[in-house]
Structure formats: structure tokens, C-alpha cells
mmCIF file of C-alpha atoms and ligand atoms in Angstrom:
data_model
loop_
_atom_site.group_PDB
_atom_site.id
_atom_site.type_symbol
_atom_site.label_atom_id
_atom_site.label_comp_id
_atom_site.label_asym_id
_atom_site.label_seq_id
_atom_site.Cartn_x
_atom_site.Cartn_y
_atom_site.Cartn_z
ATOM 1 C CA MET A 1 147.115 60.362 44.994
ATOM 2 C CA LYS A 2 149.011 62.551 42.397
ATOM 3 C CA LYS A 3 148.035 61.827 38.769
ATOM 4 C CA ILE A 4 150.674 60.952 36.341
ATOM 5 C CA ARG A 5 150.580 62.713 32.785
ATOM 6 C CA LEU A 6 150.331 60.251 30.071
ATOM 7 C CA GLY A 7 151.166 61.050 26.437
ATOM 8 C CA VAL A 8 149.245 58.623 24.115
ATOM 9 C CA LEU A 9 150.121 57.781 20.618
ATOM 10 C CA ALA A 10 147.853 56.588 18.214
ATOM 11 C CA SER A 11 147.504 55.715 14.571
ATOM 12 C CA GLY A 12 144.032 55.001 13.950
ATOM 13 C CA GLY A 13 140.683 54.908 15.415
ATOM 14 C CA GLY A 14 141.395 55.276 19.003
ATOM 15 C CA THR A 15 139.233 52.858 21.010
ATOM 16 C CA ASN A 16 141.875 51.980 23.450
ATOM 17 C CA LEU A 17 142.639 55.648 23.482
ATOM 18 C CA GLN A 18 138.992 56.034 24.352
ATOM 19 C CA SER A 19 138.960 53.597 27.474
ATOM 20 C CA ILE A 20 141.688 55.362 29.041
ATOM 21 C CA ILE A 21 139.870 58.713 28.418
ATOM 22 C CA ASP A 22 136.806 57.378 29.964
ATOM 23 C CA ALA A 23 138.975 55.973 33.096
ATOM 24 C CA CYS A 24 140.724 59.135 33.616
ATOM 25 C CA ALA A 25 137.560 60.941 33.456
ATOM 26 C CA ASN A 26 135.833 58.562 35.820
ATOM 27 C CA GLN A 27 138.770 58.715 38.189
ATOM 28 C CA SER A 28 139.252 55.099 38.077
ATOM 29 C CA ILE A 29 143.004 55.367 37.166
ATOM 30 C CA ALA A 30 145.269 58.088 38.696
ATOM 31 C CA ALA A 31 146.155 59.585 35.549
ATOM 32 C CA GLU A 32 145.458 62.264 33.127
ATOM 33 C CA VAL A 33 146.199 62.513 29.284
ATOM 34 C CA ALA A 34 148.408 65.648 28.655
ATOM 35 C CA VAL A 35 148.317 64.979 25.023
ATOM 36 C CA VAL A 36 147.513 62.633 22.244
ATOM 37 C CA ILE A 37 150.019 62.666 19.431
ATOM 38 C CA SER A 38 149.210 60.847 15.965
ATOM 39 C CA ASN A 39 151.336 60.307 13.014
ATOM 40 C CA ASN A 40 148.209 59.845 10.571
ATOM 41 C CA PRO A 41 146.381 63.115 10.192
ATOM 42 C CA ASP A 42 143.020 61.254 9.447
ATOM 43 C CA ALA A 43 143.338 59.266 12.869
ATOM 44 C CA GLY A 44 139.990 59.031 14.805
ATOM 45 C CA ALA A 45 141.972 59.077 17.847
ATOM 46 C CA LEU A 46 142.819 62.769 17.291
ATOM 47 C CA GLN A 47 138.973 63.661 16.975
ATOM 48 C CA ARG A 48 138.360 61.618 20.337
ATOM 49 C CA ALA A 49 141.303 63.661 21.824
ATOM 50 C CA ARG A 50 139.303 66.755 20.928
ATOM 51 C CA ASN A 51 136.221 65.728 21.568
ATOM 52 C CA ALA A 52 137.322 65.132 25.210
ATOM 53 C CA ALA A 53 139.218 68.756 25.181
ATOM 54 C CA ILE A 54 142.626 67.213 25.280
ATOM 55 C CA THR A 55 145.501 68.327 23.304
ATOM 56 C CA ALA A 56 145.762 66.798 19.954
ATOM 57 C CA GLU A 57 148.743 67.089 17.878
ATOM 58 C CA CYS A 58 149.647 65.691 14.324
ATOM 59 C CA ILE A 59 153.415 64.779 13.506
ATOM 60 C CA ASN A 60 153.138 63.081 9.991
ATOM 61 C CA HIS A 61 156.130 60.777 9.559
ATOM 62 C CA ARG A 62 155.940 61.499 5.859
ATOM 63 C CA ASP A 63 157.545 64.780 6.712
ATOM 64 C CA PHE A 64 160.683 63.302 8.001
ATOM 65 C CA SER A 65 163.038 61.599 6.113
ATOM 66 C CA ARG A 66 164.727 59.988 9.045
ATOM 67 C CA ARG A 67 163.180 57.984 11.588
ATOM 68 C CA ASP A 68 165.630 59.577 14.114
ATOM 69 C CA ASP A 69 164.221 62.937 13.035
ATOM 70 C CA PHE A 70 160.447 61.700 13.378
ATOM 71 C CA ASP A 71 161.160 60.592 16.740
ATOM 72 C CA ALA A 72 162.958 63.511 18.128
ATOM 73 C CA ALA A 73 160.155 65.730 17.320
ATOM 74 C CA VAL A 74 157.599 63.087 19.047
ATOM 75 C CA VAL A 75 159.911 63.088 22.143
ATOM 76 C CA ALA A 76 160.442 67.247 22.105
ATOM 77 C CA ARG A 77 156.264 67.209 22.241
ATOM 78 C CA LEU A 78 155.884 64.728 24.883
ATOM 79 C CA GLN A 79 158.731 66.303 27.083
ATOM 80 C CA HIS A 80 156.972 69.791 26.251
ATOM 81 C CA HIS A 81 153.849 68.515 27.579
ATOM 82 C CA GLN A 82 155.794 66.782 30.798
ATOM 83 C CA VAL A 83 154.524 63.357 30.024
ATOM 84 C CA ASP A 84 155.600 60.713 32.553
ATOM 85 C CA LEU A 85 154.119 57.705 30.618
ATOM 86 C CA VAL A 86 154.369 57.280 27.088
ATOM 87 C CA VAL A 87 151.368 54.920 26.118
ATOM 88 C CA LEU A 88 151.146 53.248 22.518
ATOM 89 C CA ALA A 89 147.827 52.795 21.755
ATOM 90 C CA GLY A 90 147.679 51.281 18.203
ATOM 91 C CA PHE A 91 150.673 53.342 16.976
ATOM 92 C CA MET A 92 152.281 51.757 13.882
ATOM 93 C CA ARG A 93 155.475 53.240 14.116
ATOM 94 C CA ILE A 94 158.748 51.432 15.519
ATOM 95 C CA ILE A 95 160.297 53.527 18.548
ATOM 96 C CA GLY A 96 163.838 53.970 18.080
ATOM 97 C CA ASP A 97 166.764 53.810 20.416
ATOM 98 C CA ASN A 98 166.977 57.711 21.151
ATOM 99 C CA PHE A 99 163.017 57.761 21.935
ATOM 100 C CA LEU A 100 163.804 54.712 24.394
ATOM 101 C CA THR A 101 166.657 56.489 26.000
ATOM 102 C CA ALA A 102 164.203 59.485 26.347
ATOM 103 C CA PHE A 103 161.805 57.735 28.301
ATOM 104 C CA PRO A 104 163.385 54.197 29.962
ATOM 105 C CA MET A 105 160.764 51.985 31.279
ATOM 106 C CA ARG A 106 158.229 54.583 30.780
ATOM 107 C CA ILE A 107 156.481 53.254 27.169
ATOM 108 C CA MET A 108 153.943 51.267 27.664
ATOM 109 C CA ASN A 109 152.219 49.168 24.667
ATOM 110 C CA ILE A 110 149.397 46.941 23.731
ATOM 111 C CA HIS A 111 149.147 44.093 21.440
ATOM 112 C CA PRO A 112 146.351 41.924 20.188
ATOM 113 C CA ALA A 113 147.840 38.322 20.630
ATOM 114 C CA LEU A 114 149.303 36.762 23.696
ATOM 115 C CA LEU A 115 152.971 37.463 23.811
ATOM 116 C CA PRO A 116 155.723 35.940 22.871
ATOM 117 C CA SER A 117 153.121 34.037 20.371
ATOM 118 C CA PHE A 118 152.325 36.198 17.060
ATOM 119 C CA PRO A 119 154.222 39.398 17.421
ATOM 120 C CA GLY A 120 153.926 42.107 14.539
ATOM 121 C CA LEU A 121 150.753 42.659 12.354
ATOM 122 C CA HIS A 122 147.681 41.100 11.253
ATOM 123 C CA VAL A 123 148.243 38.662 14.551
ATOM 124 C CA GLN A 124 144.551 37.940 14.968
ATOM 125 C CA GLN A 125 144.190 36.256 11.440
ATOM 126 C CA GLN A 126 147.861 34.363 12.329
ATOM 127 C CA ALA A 127 146.075 32.816 15.640
ATOM 128 C CA ILE A 128 142.924 31.397 13.541
ATOM 129 C CA ASP A 129 145.153 30.057 10.631
ATOM 130 C CA TYR A 130 147.619 28.840 13.142
ATOM 131 C CA GLY A 131 144.631 26.927 14.745
ATOM 132 C CA ALA A 132 145.155 28.259 18.291
ATOM 133 C CA ARG A 133 142.470 27.707 20.747
ATOM 134 C CA PHE A 134 143.317 31.128 22.805
ATOM 135 C CA SER A 135 144.263 34.539 21.918
ATOM 136 C CA GLY A 136 144.133 37.523 23.740
ATOM 137 C CA CYS A 137 145.974 40.805 24.560
ATOM 138 C CA THR A 138 149.137 41.873 26.221
ATOM 139 C CA VAL A 139 150.371 45.099 28.131
ATOM 140 C CA HIS A 140 154.027 45.497 28.086
ATOM 141 C CA PHE A 141 156.595 47.914 28.482
ATOM 142 C CA VAL A 142 158.562 48.772 25.569
ATOM 143 C CA ASP A 143 162.427 47.765 24.579
ATOM 144 C CA SER A 144 164.089 47.675 21.451
ATOM 145 C CA GLY A 145 162.470 44.666 19.924
ATOM 146 C CA VAL A 146 159.228 44.463 18.355
ATOM 147 C CA ASP A 147 156.338 43.342 20.759
ATOM 148 C CA THR A 148 159.115 42.125 23.011
ATOM 149 C CA GLY A 149 159.320 44.112 26.201
ATOM 150 C CA PRO A 150 158.572 42.787 29.810
ATOM 151 C CA ILE A 151 154.887 41.699 30.199
ATOM 152 C CA ILE A 152 152.637 43.578 32.734
ATOM 153 C CA ILE A 153 149.244 41.907 32.061
ATOM 154 C CA GLN A 154 147.298 39.498 29.524
ATOM 155 C CA ALA A 155 143.928 38.637 28.975
ATOM 156 C CA VAL A 156 142.793 35.256 27.159
ATOM 157 C CA VAL A 157 139.705 34.814 25.130
ATOM 158 C CA PRO A 158 138.943 31.719 23.163
ATOM 159 C CA VAL A 159 139.224 31.555 19.255
ATOM 160 C CA LEU A 160 135.982 30.243 18.276
ATOM 161 C CA PRO A 161 135.254 27.846 15.234
ATOM 162 C CA ASP A 162 133.468 30.482 13.260
ATOM 163 C CA ASP A 163 135.710 33.257 14.007
ATOM 164 C CA ASP A 164 137.267 35.668 11.295
ATOM 165 C CA SER A 165 139.913 38.134 11.922
ATOM 166 C CA ASP A 166 137.120 40.864 12.872
ATOM 167 C CA THR A 167 135.070 38.701 15.131
ATOM 168 C CA LEU A 168 138.314 37.698 17.100
ATOM 169 C CA ALA A 169 139.655 41.268 17.007
ATOM 170 C CA ALA A 170 136.300 42.646 18.656
ATOM 171 C CA ARG A 171 136.527 39.829 21.402
ATOM 172 C CA ILE A 172 140.084 40.799 22.344
ATOM 173 C CA LEU A 173 139.500 44.424 21.771
ATOM 174 C CA GLU A 174 136.713 44.255 24.691
ATOM 175 C CA GLN A 175 139.301 42.948 27.061
ATOM 176 C CA GLU A 176 142.091 45.613 25.830
ATOM 177 C CA HIS A 177 140.033 48.169 27.135
ATOM 178 C CA ARG A 178 140.001 46.577 30.420
ATOM 179 C CA ILE A 179 143.477 45.826 31.020
ATOM 180 C CA TYR A 180 145.205 48.878 29.259
ATOM 181 C CA PRO A 181 143.969 51.401 32.024
ATOM 182 C CA GLN A 182 144.873 48.929 34.842
ATOM 183 C CA ALA A 183 148.152 48.422 33.847
ATOM 184 C CA ILE A 184 148.555 52.225 33.575
ATOM 185 C CA ASP A 185 146.907 52.670 36.885
ATOM 186 C CA TRP A 186 149.292 50.215 38.642
ATOM 187 C CA TYR A 187 151.988 52.398 37.110
ATOM 188 C CA ALA A 188 150.662 55.523 38.114
ATOM 189 C CA ARG A 189 150.462 53.967 41.973
ATOM 190 C CA GLY A 190 154.069 52.701 41.995
ATOM 191 C CA LEU A 191 153.040 48.977 41.858
ATOM 192 C CA LEU A 192 155.117 47.571 38.992
ATOM 193 C CA GLN A 193 158.499 46.510 39.511
ATOM 194 C CA VAL A 194 160.758 45.450 36.668
ATOM 195 C CA ASP A 195 163.492 42.989 37.235
ATOM 196 C CA GLY A 196 164.935 41.986 33.760
ATOM 197 C CA ARG A 197 161.798 40.554 31.875
ATOM 198 C CA LYS A 198 159.900 40.019 34.932
ATOM 199 C CA VAL A 199 157.292 42.378 36.034
ATOM 200 C CA THR A 200 155.937 42.217 39.291
ATOM 201 C CA VAL A 201 152.336 43.972 40.444
ATOM 202 C CA LEU A 202 152.421 44.391 43.864
ATOM 203 C CA GLN A 203 149.235 43.886 45.860
ATOM 204 C CA THR A 204 147.490 41.809 43.500
ATOM 205 C CA GLN A 205 146.289 37.829 43.813
ATOM 206 C CA PRO A 206 147.464 35.188 42.037
ATOM 207 C CA ALA A 207 145.341 34.357 39.027
ATOM 208 C CA ALA A 208 142.721 31.595 39.924
ATOM 209 C CA ALA A 209 141.480 29.181 37.352
ATOM 210 C CA ALA A 210 142.855 27.148 34.058
ATOM 211 C CA LEU A 211 140.931 27.831 30.958
ATOM 212 C CA ILE A 212 140.400 24.488 28.326
ATOM 213 C CA ASN A 213 139.242 25.381 24.893
ATOM 214 C CA PRO A 214 136.837 23.345 23.986
ATOM 215 C CA PRO A 215 135.608 22.551 27.230
ATOM 216 C CA LEU A 216 136.154 19.391 28.951
ATOM 217 C CA LYS A 217 133.354 16.877 28.379
ATOM 218 C CA SER A 218 131.737 17.385 31.928
HETATM 219 C C1 GRF B 1 144.745 47.377 18.905
HETATM 220 O O1 GRF B 1 144.126 46.121 18.900
HETATM 221 C C2 GRF B 1 145.998 47.199 19.586
HETATM 222 O O2 GRF B 1 145.980 46.084 20.153
HETATM 223 C C3 GRF B 1 146.851 47.445 18.309
HETATM 224 O O3 GRF B 1 145.959 48.158 17.566
HETATM 225 C C4 GRF B 1 145.001 48.321 17.622
HETATM 226 C C5 GRF B 1 144.435 49.952 18.082
HETATM 227 O O4 GRF B 1 142.943 50.115 18.334
HETATM 228 N N1 GRF B 1 148.295 47.915 18.836
HETATM 229 P P1 GRF B 1 142.466 51.083 18.586
HETATM 230 O O5 GRF B 1 142.968 52.340 17.592
HETATM 231 O O6 GRF B 1 142.624 51.737 20.067
HETATM 232 O O7 GRF B 1 140.982 50.980 18.294
#
């Protein structure tokens, strides 16, 4: 199986990046990380890339007065590295139209909530404040909206009575590290068919059980 080349964009600590690096290293996904790019010179993600001998580049958005110019600089580096799929892993910048046009349906994002509920920022706290019984994470293709693109895979976790945003974020993150490499591998193997908003994942079984929280009295 030919490996696809990933360009991972990350602004922060990079635990999702790490899960993808690890999955590539142990050959559980048909991909390799060609380059990691961050807009933040202090991003832990850059160090994680260097530790794995992966090219790490910083393109600081503060050096650009127009978002389009920043996007163009990032696209140029992704094209230079012949990236097949752009993977947003905690990348805190909006992707503009020219960027989307350069990689049509070839940009994925992970979001720490069950979209379409709670798009945007600080979503673990929002789920708690709302009183949601479940939250989770979503991998989706990126379109021109914020967290609105076609959904590929979601994982559900319970929101527990004592949760604060950190405990809920940690529970969600554990699942992020499972579903993001899986979504990338499906893409790499040509198993994702997109029709409008609907993504069909070929060669998978329907999900089985219902989840109820709090559990029913037995
Ligand atoms: C994750 O919660 C991801 O869902 C969100 O940003 C966070 C990035 O965490 N988009 P990390 O840098 O991968 O640890």
C-alpha cells in the first residue's frame, strides 16, 4: 500500500500530532508525516516533530498583515513537501478560501465536541454548562465554515457529574487519539466517499449499541 504524505498543522501541545506520528511509525496507518507546520514558534508540536526527525516549520501569522498572505505561505510549503492530505491538529487559524481551493476535500480537522453541537472554542466547558449528558469528538473534512464540514467519524464520552473542563477534555482527548489516525487511514486507502454532507466509509460495519447516561435502572 502506497503511503500518503501528510502535512500536519498544529498550534499547541501536539498530542494529536503525536498519535499520528506513532500510528505512522508502527505502520498502523498508510501514511507518513511529510511536514509539521505551526503558526506558533513555541508550539510543543514542533518539538514533537523534531523528536521524530520530521521536518518542522514555523510560519508565524504575526509576520503577515493579511490572512490570505499567511495562507498562501502555508500552502506553498505544503505544496513544496508534496502533501496529499492536510491534517489540522489543534490549528488555531481559520482556513481561507484560497487554501481550501488548493486542497479541495483534502483538509481534515478534529474538534473536541459532537458536531454540530458546540462548534468554536472552549467547547468542553460549553458542554458542561449546557448540562449535556454526552460529549465527544468529531473528525470532519474542512469547508468554508467553522467546524461545519462533512463528518467522517465521531466518538462519544459521558459527561460525569464532577467533571470540569480539564477532566472532560482529557476523556475526549483519549478518544481523539484513536479516531484521528483511523480517519486518516481510511482516507489513505480510498475508503471515504463524499456526497454533499454525507461521508460513506466503505468496508465498515454499522455501529452497534445505544448509549444512555445516566444508565437505566437495571
Ligand atoms: C484538541 O482538543 C483538538 O480537538 C482541538 O485542539 C486540541 C489540540 O490538542 N482542535 P493537541 O495539541 O493535539 O494536544
